[in-house]
Short mmCIF file of C-alpha atoms and ligand atoms in Angstrom, two decimals:
data_model
loop_
_atom_site.label_atom_id
_atom_site.label_comp_id
_atom_site.label_asym_id
_atom_site.label_seq_id
_atom_site.Cartn_x
_atom_site.Cartn_y
_atom_site.Cartn_z
CA MET A 61 -25.65 41.63 6.94
CA ASN A 62 -24.17 38.47 5.47
CA TYR A 63 -26.89 36.39 3.86
CA LEU A 64 -24.66 33.40 3.12
CA SER A 65 -24.73 30.34 5.33
CA ALA A 66 -21.73 29.63 7.52
CA ARG A 67 -21.10 26.48 5.50
CA CYS A 68 -21.15 28.38 2.23
CA ARG A 69 -18.74 30.93 3.63
CA SER A 70 -16.35 28.27 4.91
CA VAL A 71 -16.23 25.80 2.04
CA THR A 72 -13.38 26.04 -0.48
CA PRO A 73 -14.86 24.89 -3.79
CA TYR A 74 -13.16 22.54 -6.23
CA VAL A 75 -11.27 24.29 -9.00
CA ALA A 76 -11.84 22.61 -12.35
CA GLY A 77 -9.12 22.62 -15.01
CA GLU A 78 -9.13 25.59 -17.36
CA GLN A 79 -11.43 25.46 -20.40
CA PRO A 80 -9.91 28.15 -22.61
CA ARG A 81 -12.41 29.59 -25.07
CA GLY A 82 -11.69 29.91 -28.75
CA SER A 83 -7.99 29.28 -28.35
CA VAL A 84 -5.62 26.97 -30.12
CA PHE A 85 -4.11 25.23 -27.11
CA VAL A 86 -3.09 21.62 -27.31
CA LYS A 87 -5.38 20.83 -24.41
CA LEU A 88 -3.94 18.15 -22.14
CA ASN A 89 -5.23 19.39 -18.78
CA THR A 90 -8.60 17.80 -17.97
CA ASN A 91 -8.28 14.18 -19.13
CA GLU A 92 -10.80 14.53 -21.92
CA CYS A 93 -10.74 12.00 -24.74
CA PRO A 94 -8.76 13.23 -27.77
CA TYR A 95 -10.98 11.22 -30.13
CA PRO A 96 -14.65 11.90 -30.96
CA PRO A 97 -17.51 9.82 -29.55
CA SER A 98 -18.68 6.78 -31.51
CA PRO A 99 -20.29 7.45 -34.92
CA ALA A 100 -23.47 5.96 -33.40
CA VAL A 101 -23.51 8.85 -30.92
CA GLU A 102 -23.08 11.37 -33.70
CA LYS A 103 -25.99 9.81 -35.58
CA VAL A 104 -28.28 10.04 -32.55
CA LEU A 105 -27.42 13.71 -32.21
CA LYS A 106 -28.06 14.41 -35.90
CA ASP A 107 -31.38 12.56 -35.89
CA PHE A 108 -32.58 13.99 -32.58
CA ASP A 109 -36.14 15.31 -32.77
CA ALA A 110 -36.16 18.74 -31.11
CA GLY A 111 -39.87 18.29 -30.38
CA VAL A 112 -38.91 15.76 -27.72
CA LEU A 113 -37.44 18.60 -25.67
CA ARG A 114 -40.95 19.93 -24.99
CA LEU A 115 -41.39 17.15 -22.47
CA TYR A 116 -39.47 16.40 -19.31
CA PRO A 117 -37.12 13.45 -19.62
CA ASP A 118 -37.92 10.13 -17.96
CA PRO A 119 -37.26 10.84 -14.25
CA ASP A 120 -36.04 7.24 -13.82
CA ASN A 121 -33.88 7.24 -16.97
CA ALA A 122 -34.96 3.62 -17.41
CA ALA A 123 -33.51 3.27 -20.92
CA LEU A 124 -30.12 4.52 -19.75
CA LYS A 125 -30.12 2.35 -16.64
CA ASP A 126 -31.02 -0.67 -18.78
CA ALA A 127 -28.13 0.06 -21.14
CA VAL A 128 -25.72 0.33 -18.21
CA ALA A 129 -27.13 -2.82 -16.59
CA LYS A 130 -26.89 -4.76 -19.84
CA LYS A 131 -23.30 -3.69 -20.43
CA TYR A 132 -22.18 -4.82 -16.99
CA GLY A 133 -24.44 -7.85 -16.51
CA LEU A 134 -26.49 -6.23 -13.74
CA LYS A 135 -30.15 -5.36 -13.11
CA ARG A 136 -31.75 -1.94 -13.50
CA GLU A 137 -32.11 -1.87 -9.68
CA ASN A 138 -28.31 -1.93 -9.39
CA VAL A 139 -27.90 1.30 -11.37
CA PHE A 140 -28.13 4.98 -10.44
CA VAL A 141 -27.45 7.66 -13.07
CA GLY A 142 -26.59 11.33 -12.79
CA ASN A 143 -25.45 14.51 -14.44
CA GLY A 144 -21.79 13.48 -14.52
CA SER A 145 -20.16 11.25 -11.94
CA ASP A 146 -19.33 14.34 -9.89
CA GLU A 147 -23.03 14.65 -9.18
CA VAL A 148 -23.32 10.94 -8.44
CA LEU A 149 -20.36 11.11 -6.04
CA ALA A 150 -21.72 14.26 -4.41
CA LEU A 151 -25.11 12.61 -3.79
CA CYS A 152 -23.37 9.62 -2.19
CA PHE A 153 -22.28 11.81 0.73
CA PRO A 154 -25.72 12.78 2.11
CA THR A 155 -27.10 9.35 1.12
CA PHE A 156 -24.65 7.31 3.18
CA PHE A 157 -23.37 9.69 5.88
CA ASP A 158 -24.84 11.90 8.58
CA GLU A 159 -23.52 15.30 9.60
CA GLY A 160 -20.49 14.91 11.83
CA ASP A 161 -19.56 11.46 10.47
CA ALA A 162 -16.03 11.08 9.17
CA VAL A 163 -15.11 9.88 5.68
CA ALA A 164 -11.65 8.52 4.88
CA PHE A 165 -9.69 9.16 1.70
CA ALA A 166 -6.08 9.73 0.67
CA ASP A 167 -4.18 13.00 0.95
CA VAL A 168 -3.19 12.63 -2.69
CA THR A 169 -6.40 11.84 -4.58
CA TYR A 170 -9.30 13.55 -6.35
CA THR A 171 -9.60 16.80 -4.39
CA PHE A 172 -13.36 16.97 -4.80
CA TYR A 173 -13.86 14.35 -2.03
CA LYS A 174 -12.69 16.84 0.59
CA VAL A 175 -14.94 19.55 -0.84
CA TRP A 176 -18.05 17.33 -0.71
CA ALA A 177 -17.20 16.21 2.82
CA HIS A 178 -17.10 19.83 3.93
CA ALA A 179 -20.14 20.86 1.88
CA PHE A 180 -22.26 18.12 3.52
CA GLY A 181 -21.05 18.75 7.07
CA LEU A 182 -18.76 15.72 7.35
CA VAL A 183 -15.28 15.34 8.76
CA SER A 184 -12.43 14.45 6.40
CA HIS A 185 -10.25 11.63 7.74
CA VAL A 186 -7.22 12.10 5.52
CA VAL A 187 -4.92 9.10 5.12
CA PRO A 188 -1.46 9.83 3.65
CA VAL A 189 -0.38 7.81 0.63
CA ASN A 190 2.92 5.94 1.09
CA ASP A 191 6.38 7.13 0.04
CA GLU A 192 5.76 5.87 -3.49
CA LEU A 193 2.57 7.99 -3.54
CA LYS A 194 0.47 4.81 -3.55
CA ILE A 195 -2.68 4.18 -1.53
CA SER A 196 -1.72 1.50 0.94
CA ALA A 197 -4.51 -0.93 1.91
CA GLU A 198 -3.10 -1.51 5.43
CA ASP A 199 -3.87 2.10 6.29
CA TYR A 200 -7.59 1.39 5.84
CA LEU A 201 -7.91 -1.77 7.91
CA SER A 202 -8.29 -0.29 11.41
CA LEU A 203 -9.92 3.08 10.98
CA PRO A 204 -11.58 4.85 13.92
CA SER A 205 -15.27 4.00 14.42
CA LYS A 206 -16.37 7.57 13.63
CA VAL A 207 -15.26 6.87 10.04
CA LYS A 208 -18.43 5.73 8.26
CA GLY A 209 -17.10 5.62 4.75
CA ILE A 210 -14.02 5.22 2.58
CA VAL A 211 -13.51 6.71 -0.87
CA ILE A 212 -10.86 5.09 -3.05
CA CYS A 213 -10.13 6.38 -6.51
CA ASN A 214 -8.83 3.38 -8.47
CA PRO A 215 -6.68 3.92 -10.43
CA ASN A 216 -5.94 7.01 -8.37
CA ALA A 217 -5.94 10.56 -9.67
CA PRO A 218 -3.75 12.50 -10.17
CA THR A 219 -1.03 9.86 -9.79
CA GLY A 220 -2.58 7.40 -12.28
CA MET A 221 -1.47 4.45 -10.17
CA PRO A 222 -3.81 1.53 -9.40
CA MET A 223 -4.35 -0.41 -6.22
CA PRO A 224 -4.19 -4.20 -6.67
CA ARG A 225 -7.70 -5.64 -6.70
CA ALA A 226 -6.89 -7.97 -3.80
CA ASP A 227 -6.01 -4.92 -1.66
CA LEU A 228 -9.30 -3.23 -2.45
CA ILE A 229 -11.16 -6.44 -1.64
CA ASN A 230 -9.29 -6.54 1.65
CA ILE A 231 -10.41 -2.98 2.48
CA ILE A 232 -14.03 -3.70 1.59
CA SER A 233 -14.25 -6.99 3.47
CA SER A 234 -12.41 -5.62 6.53
CA ASN A 235 -14.86 -2.73 6.84
CA PRO A 236 -18.33 -4.30 6.63
CA ASP A 237 -19.73 -1.46 8.76
CA LYS A 238 -18.50 1.25 6.39
CA ILE A 239 -19.54 2.20 2.87
CA VAL A 240 -16.68 1.88 0.41
CA ILE A 241 -16.99 4.07 -2.69
CA ALA A 242 -14.73 2.97 -5.54
CA ASP A 243 -14.35 5.82 -8.03
CA GLU A 244 -13.56 4.02 -11.29
CA ALA A 245 -13.41 7.12 -13.51
CA TYR A 246 -10.29 5.73 -15.23
CA CYS A 247 -10.98 2.02 -15.03
CA ASP A 248 -11.53 1.63 -18.76
CA PHE A 249 -7.83 2.18 -19.41
CA ALA A 250 -6.55 -1.30 -18.58
CA GLN A 251 -7.53 -1.63 -14.93
CA GLU A 252 -9.76 -4.35 -13.51
CA SER A 253 -13.14 -3.13 -12.29
CA MET A 254 -14.77 -4.20 -9.04
CA ILE A 255 -18.10 -4.82 -10.77
CA GLY A 256 -17.80 -8.60 -10.49
CA TYR A 257 -17.76 -8.24 -6.69
CA LEU A 258 -20.93 -6.20 -6.26
CA ASN A 259 -22.97 -9.21 -5.15
CA ASP A 260 -20.33 -10.17 -2.57
CA PHE A 261 -20.21 -6.81 -0.81
CA PRO A 262 -23.35 -4.97 0.35
CA ASN A 263 -21.14 -2.00 1.38
CA LEU A 264 -19.61 -1.44 -2.07
CA VAL A 265 -20.57 1.46 -4.36
CA ILE A 266 -18.83 1.72 -7.74
CA VAL A 267 -18.94 5.06 -9.53
CA LYS A 268 -18.15 5.43 -13.23
CA THR A 269 -18.31 8.16 -15.84
CA LEU A 270 -18.75 8.55 -19.59
CA SER A 271 -16.56 11.68 -19.55
CA LYS A 272 -13.17 10.08 -19.99
CA ALA A 273 -13.11 6.80 -21.92
CA TYR A 274 -16.44 7.49 -23.67
CA ALA A 275 -15.57 10.98 -24.95
CA LEU A 276 -18.77 12.48 -23.52
CA ALA A 277 -17.47 15.00 -20.97
CA GLY A 278 -19.69 17.68 -22.49
CA ALA A 279 -22.84 15.57 -22.24
CA ARG A 280 -22.44 15.04 -18.45
CA CYS A 281 -23.27 11.45 -17.60
CA GLY A 282 -22.06 9.25 -14.77
CA PHE A 283 -23.47 6.37 -12.79
CA ALA A 284 -23.24 4.35 -9.60
CA LEU A 285 -23.51 0.57 -9.34
CA ALA A 286 -24.47 -1.01 -6.02
CA SER A 287 -27.03 -3.21 -4.26
CA PRO A 288 -30.69 -2.29 -4.85
CA GLU A 289 -30.90 -1.03 -1.23
CA LEU A 290 -28.07 1.47 -1.68
CA ILE A 291 -29.36 2.52 -5.11
CA ALA A 292 -32.81 3.15 -3.60
CA GLY A 293 -31.13 5.45 -1.06
CA LEU A 294 -29.43 7.41 -3.83
CA ASN A 295 -32.78 7.76 -5.63
CA THR A 296 -34.40 9.10 -2.45
CA VAL A 297 -31.75 11.77 -2.07
CA LYS A 298 -31.80 12.63 -5.78
CA ASN A 299 -35.58 12.99 -5.73
CA SER A 300 -35.25 15.32 -2.75
CA PHE A 301 -33.03 17.53 -4.86
CA ASN A 302 -33.89 17.35 -8.59
CA SER A 303 -36.05 14.73 -10.34
CA TYR A 304 -34.50 15.27 -13.76
CA THR A 305 -30.74 15.16 -13.50
CA VAL A 306 -30.03 13.44 -16.82
CA ASN A 307 -31.50 15.33 -19.77
CA ALA A 308 -33.26 13.76 -22.76
CA VAL A 309 -30.40 14.37 -25.22
CA THR A 310 -27.71 13.01 -22.93
CA GLU A 311 -29.74 9.92 -22.14
CA LYS A 312 -29.93 8.96 -25.82
CA LEU A 313 -26.28 9.77 -26.48
CA ALA A 314 -25.18 7.73 -23.47
CA VAL A 315 -27.20 4.69 -24.55
CA ALA A 316 -25.66 4.82 -28.04
CA ALA A 317 -22.19 5.10 -26.54
CA LEU A 318 -22.67 2.21 -24.13
CA GLU A 319 -23.88 0.02 -26.99
CA ASP A 320 -20.78 0.59 -29.10
CA ALA A 321 -18.22 -1.33 -27.04
CA PRO A 322 -15.89 -2.19 -29.95
CA TYR A 323 -15.39 1.46 -30.91
CA TYR A 324 -14.47 2.47 -27.37
CA ALA A 325 -12.25 -0.55 -26.81
CA ALA A 326 -10.25 0.53 -29.87
CA VAL A 327 -10.04 4.13 -28.60
CA ALA A 328 -8.88 3.01 -25.12
CA ASP A 329 -6.31 0.75 -26.75
CA LYS A 330 -4.89 3.63 -28.81
CA ILE A 331 -4.68 5.84 -25.73
CA VAL A 332 -3.01 3.14 -23.63
CA ARG A 333 -0.39 2.52 -26.33
CA GLN A 334 0.24 6.25 -26.67
CA ARG A 335 0.53 6.54 -22.89
CA GLU A 336 3.35 4.00 -22.85
CA THR A 337 5.15 5.64 -25.79
CA THR A 338 4.94 9.09 -24.22
CA SER A 339 5.96 7.81 -20.77
CA ASP A 340 9.06 6.18 -22.26
CA ALA A 341 9.94 9.30 -24.23
CA LEU A 342 9.67 11.51 -21.13
CA ARG A 343 11.78 9.07 -19.09
CA GLU A 344 14.44 9.27 -21.79
CA LEU A 345 14.44 13.03 -21.21
CA GLY A 346 15.12 12.56 -17.50
CA PHE A 347 11.55 12.74 -16.20
CA GLU A 348 10.22 10.64 -13.39
CA VAL A 349 6.93 9.28 -14.78
CA LEU A 350 4.69 7.36 -12.38
CA PRO A 351 3.42 4.06 -13.84
CA SER A 352 -0.06 5.04 -15.05
CA ARG A 353 -3.07 2.84 -15.76
CA THR A 354 -5.20 5.80 -16.90
CA ASN A 355 -5.45 8.25 -19.80
CA PHE A 356 -2.97 10.64 -18.20
CA ILE A 357 0.52 10.61 -16.78
CA PHE A 358 2.01 12.29 -13.73
CA ALA A 359 5.55 13.39 -14.40
CA GLY A 360 8.24 15.55 -12.82
CA HIS A 361 11.80 16.57 -13.60
CA LYS A 362 14.53 16.96 -10.97
CA LYS A 363 16.13 19.95 -12.68
CA ILE A 364 13.07 22.06 -13.52
CA PRO A 365 10.26 22.92 -11.10
CA ALA A 366 6.88 21.61 -12.29
CA SER A 367 5.38 25.10 -12.05
CA GLU A 368 7.95 26.27 -14.58
CA ILE A 369 7.17 23.35 -16.88
CA TYR A 370 3.48 24.23 -16.62
CA PHE A 371 3.96 27.94 -17.39
CA SER A 372 6.49 27.39 -20.13
CA LEU A 373 4.27 24.85 -21.89
CA LYS A 374 1.30 27.17 -21.56
CA GLU A 375 3.22 30.04 -23.13
CA ASN A 376 4.02 27.66 -25.96
CA GLY A 377 0.42 26.62 -26.50
CA VAL A 378 0.30 23.35 -24.53
CA LEU A 379 -1.98 23.20 -21.52
CA VAL A 380 -1.23 20.63 -18.79
CA ARG A 381 -2.28 20.62 -15.12
CA HIS A 382 -0.18 21.55 -12.11
CA PHE A 383 -1.46 21.05 -8.56
CA LYS A 384 0.03 23.29 -5.91
CA ALA A 385 -0.35 20.69 -3.17
CA ASP A 386 2.06 19.12 -0.70
CA ARG A 387 3.96 16.06 -1.93
CA ILE A 388 2.91 16.48 -5.57
CA ASN A 389 3.87 20.04 -6.41
CA ASN A 390 6.82 18.90 -8.47
CA PHE A 391 4.66 16.93 -10.90
CA VAL A 392 2.53 17.96 -13.83
CA ARG A 393 -0.43 15.90 -14.98
CA ILE A 394 -0.52 15.39 -18.72
CA THR A 395 -3.58 13.99 -20.48
CA ILE A 396 -2.77 11.53 -23.24
CA GLY A 397 -3.76 13.06 -26.56
CA THR A 398 -3.38 12.02 -30.18
CA PRO A 399 0.10 11.06 -31.48
CA GLU A 400 0.28 14.52 -33.12
CA GLN A 401 -0.54 16.28 -29.84
CA MET A 402 2.02 14.20 -27.97
CA ASN A 403 4.65 15.08 -30.55
CA VAL A 404 3.95 18.78 -30.00
CA LEU A 405 4.25 18.24 -26.24
CA LEU A 406 7.56 16.39 -26.52
CA ASP A 407 8.92 18.98 -28.92
CA LYS A 408 8.13 21.82 -26.48
CA VAL A 409 9.53 19.85 -23.55
CA LYS A 410 12.78 19.19 -25.43
CA LYS A 411 13.13 22.90 -26.23
CA LEU A 412 12.53 23.79 -22.60
CA LEU A 413 15.16 21.31 -21.44
CA LYS A 414 17.66 22.57 -23.99
CA GLY A 415 17.35 26.09 -22.70
CA LYS A 416 17.79 24.88 -19.15
CA LEU A 417 20.37 22.13 -19.13
C1 PLP B 1724 -13.15 13.23 -14.15
C2 PLP B 1724 -13.36 12.60 -12.81
C3 PLP B 1724 -14.63 12.48 -12.24
C4 PLP B 1724 -15.85 13.20 -12.75
O1 PLP B 1724 -16.26 12.99 -13.95
P1 PLP B 1724 -17.63 13.58 -14.50
O2 PLP B 1724 -17.22 14.36 -15.69
O3 PLP B 1724 -18.28 14.43 -13.46
O4 PLP B 1724 -18.42 12.37 -14.79
C5 PLP B 1724 -14.77 11.79 -11.06
N1 PLP B 1724 -13.72 11.27 -10.43
C6 PLP B 1724 -12.48 11.39 -10.92
C7 PLP B 1724 -11.36 10.81 -10.18
C8 PLP B 1724 -12.27 12.08 -12.11
O5 PLP B 1724 -11.04 12.25 -12.57
#
């Protein structure tokens, strides 16, 4: 007797990057922030009254929604929050699509989209990126009618490359009958957000996270921004699943983080500058480095297979990410760390090249 559902048996789950325990790796594999959260966040954690945990958190997370709304010049009704943006993105699928509907996204993008599509009984309409590995807007302008939604990661992961805002606007306005989900997980690293266009497009859903630019991956907090109608739909689905997705500690930490814009602007600035320095250094060493607008770079070397770079770095204490997928299997994704971490990376890479060339 097999007690598992057919869907459970057939879905291939997402594989998250390794989180080695108690080791001394220079960890550049899951795009975490190399700097700590704002001192204001640390203070909230230190002062947190454990007695508060006796009670359930606010099921509406009104304080958190208000902090998000204030930061982006929106209303509370425009904000949905969740236990990481993965949860927010996952809930978008049953909120906006019915079983059997198709959802379009790129072949080279965040691989979780395909997993959610399958998990919620949808059909993946996979659109290849162009020869430069970029998402090409033209490919989204005359999709089949069974496609009810489009998911665009901008800037895209794992390539790090952005789509010009005009192209995204073209996709959204050319598809008024389809929901367009813009995953802006990496938007805080020098890419323009679509937030200013929310009022123009009733079919636009923007999803953001505090895991990357806000150094709160461990707290799990993400949110969606959209029209009050779409947000109400997300709340309906959430409340048919779990009323308390954002816990009381995370809510307070997230509010403190969102209120300290100057700290995080300085952190993003440091990471962006380090990204450019590291990209240049790797190019000097013969790497092809895609032009990134995120906190990671996607790089490959003609003379050494990416899998070998990955394993060799790992043996030498540096963890990066390698995806065994068509078109991108000769690249490794490297999270931008501190200058010291990047020096260790470059040192190991140089040694590897010396032994090989
Ligand atoms: C990291 C990431 C997310 C998920 O972040 P959470 O930690 O779940 O908030 C979503 N989309 C992309 C493209 C990501 O890289």
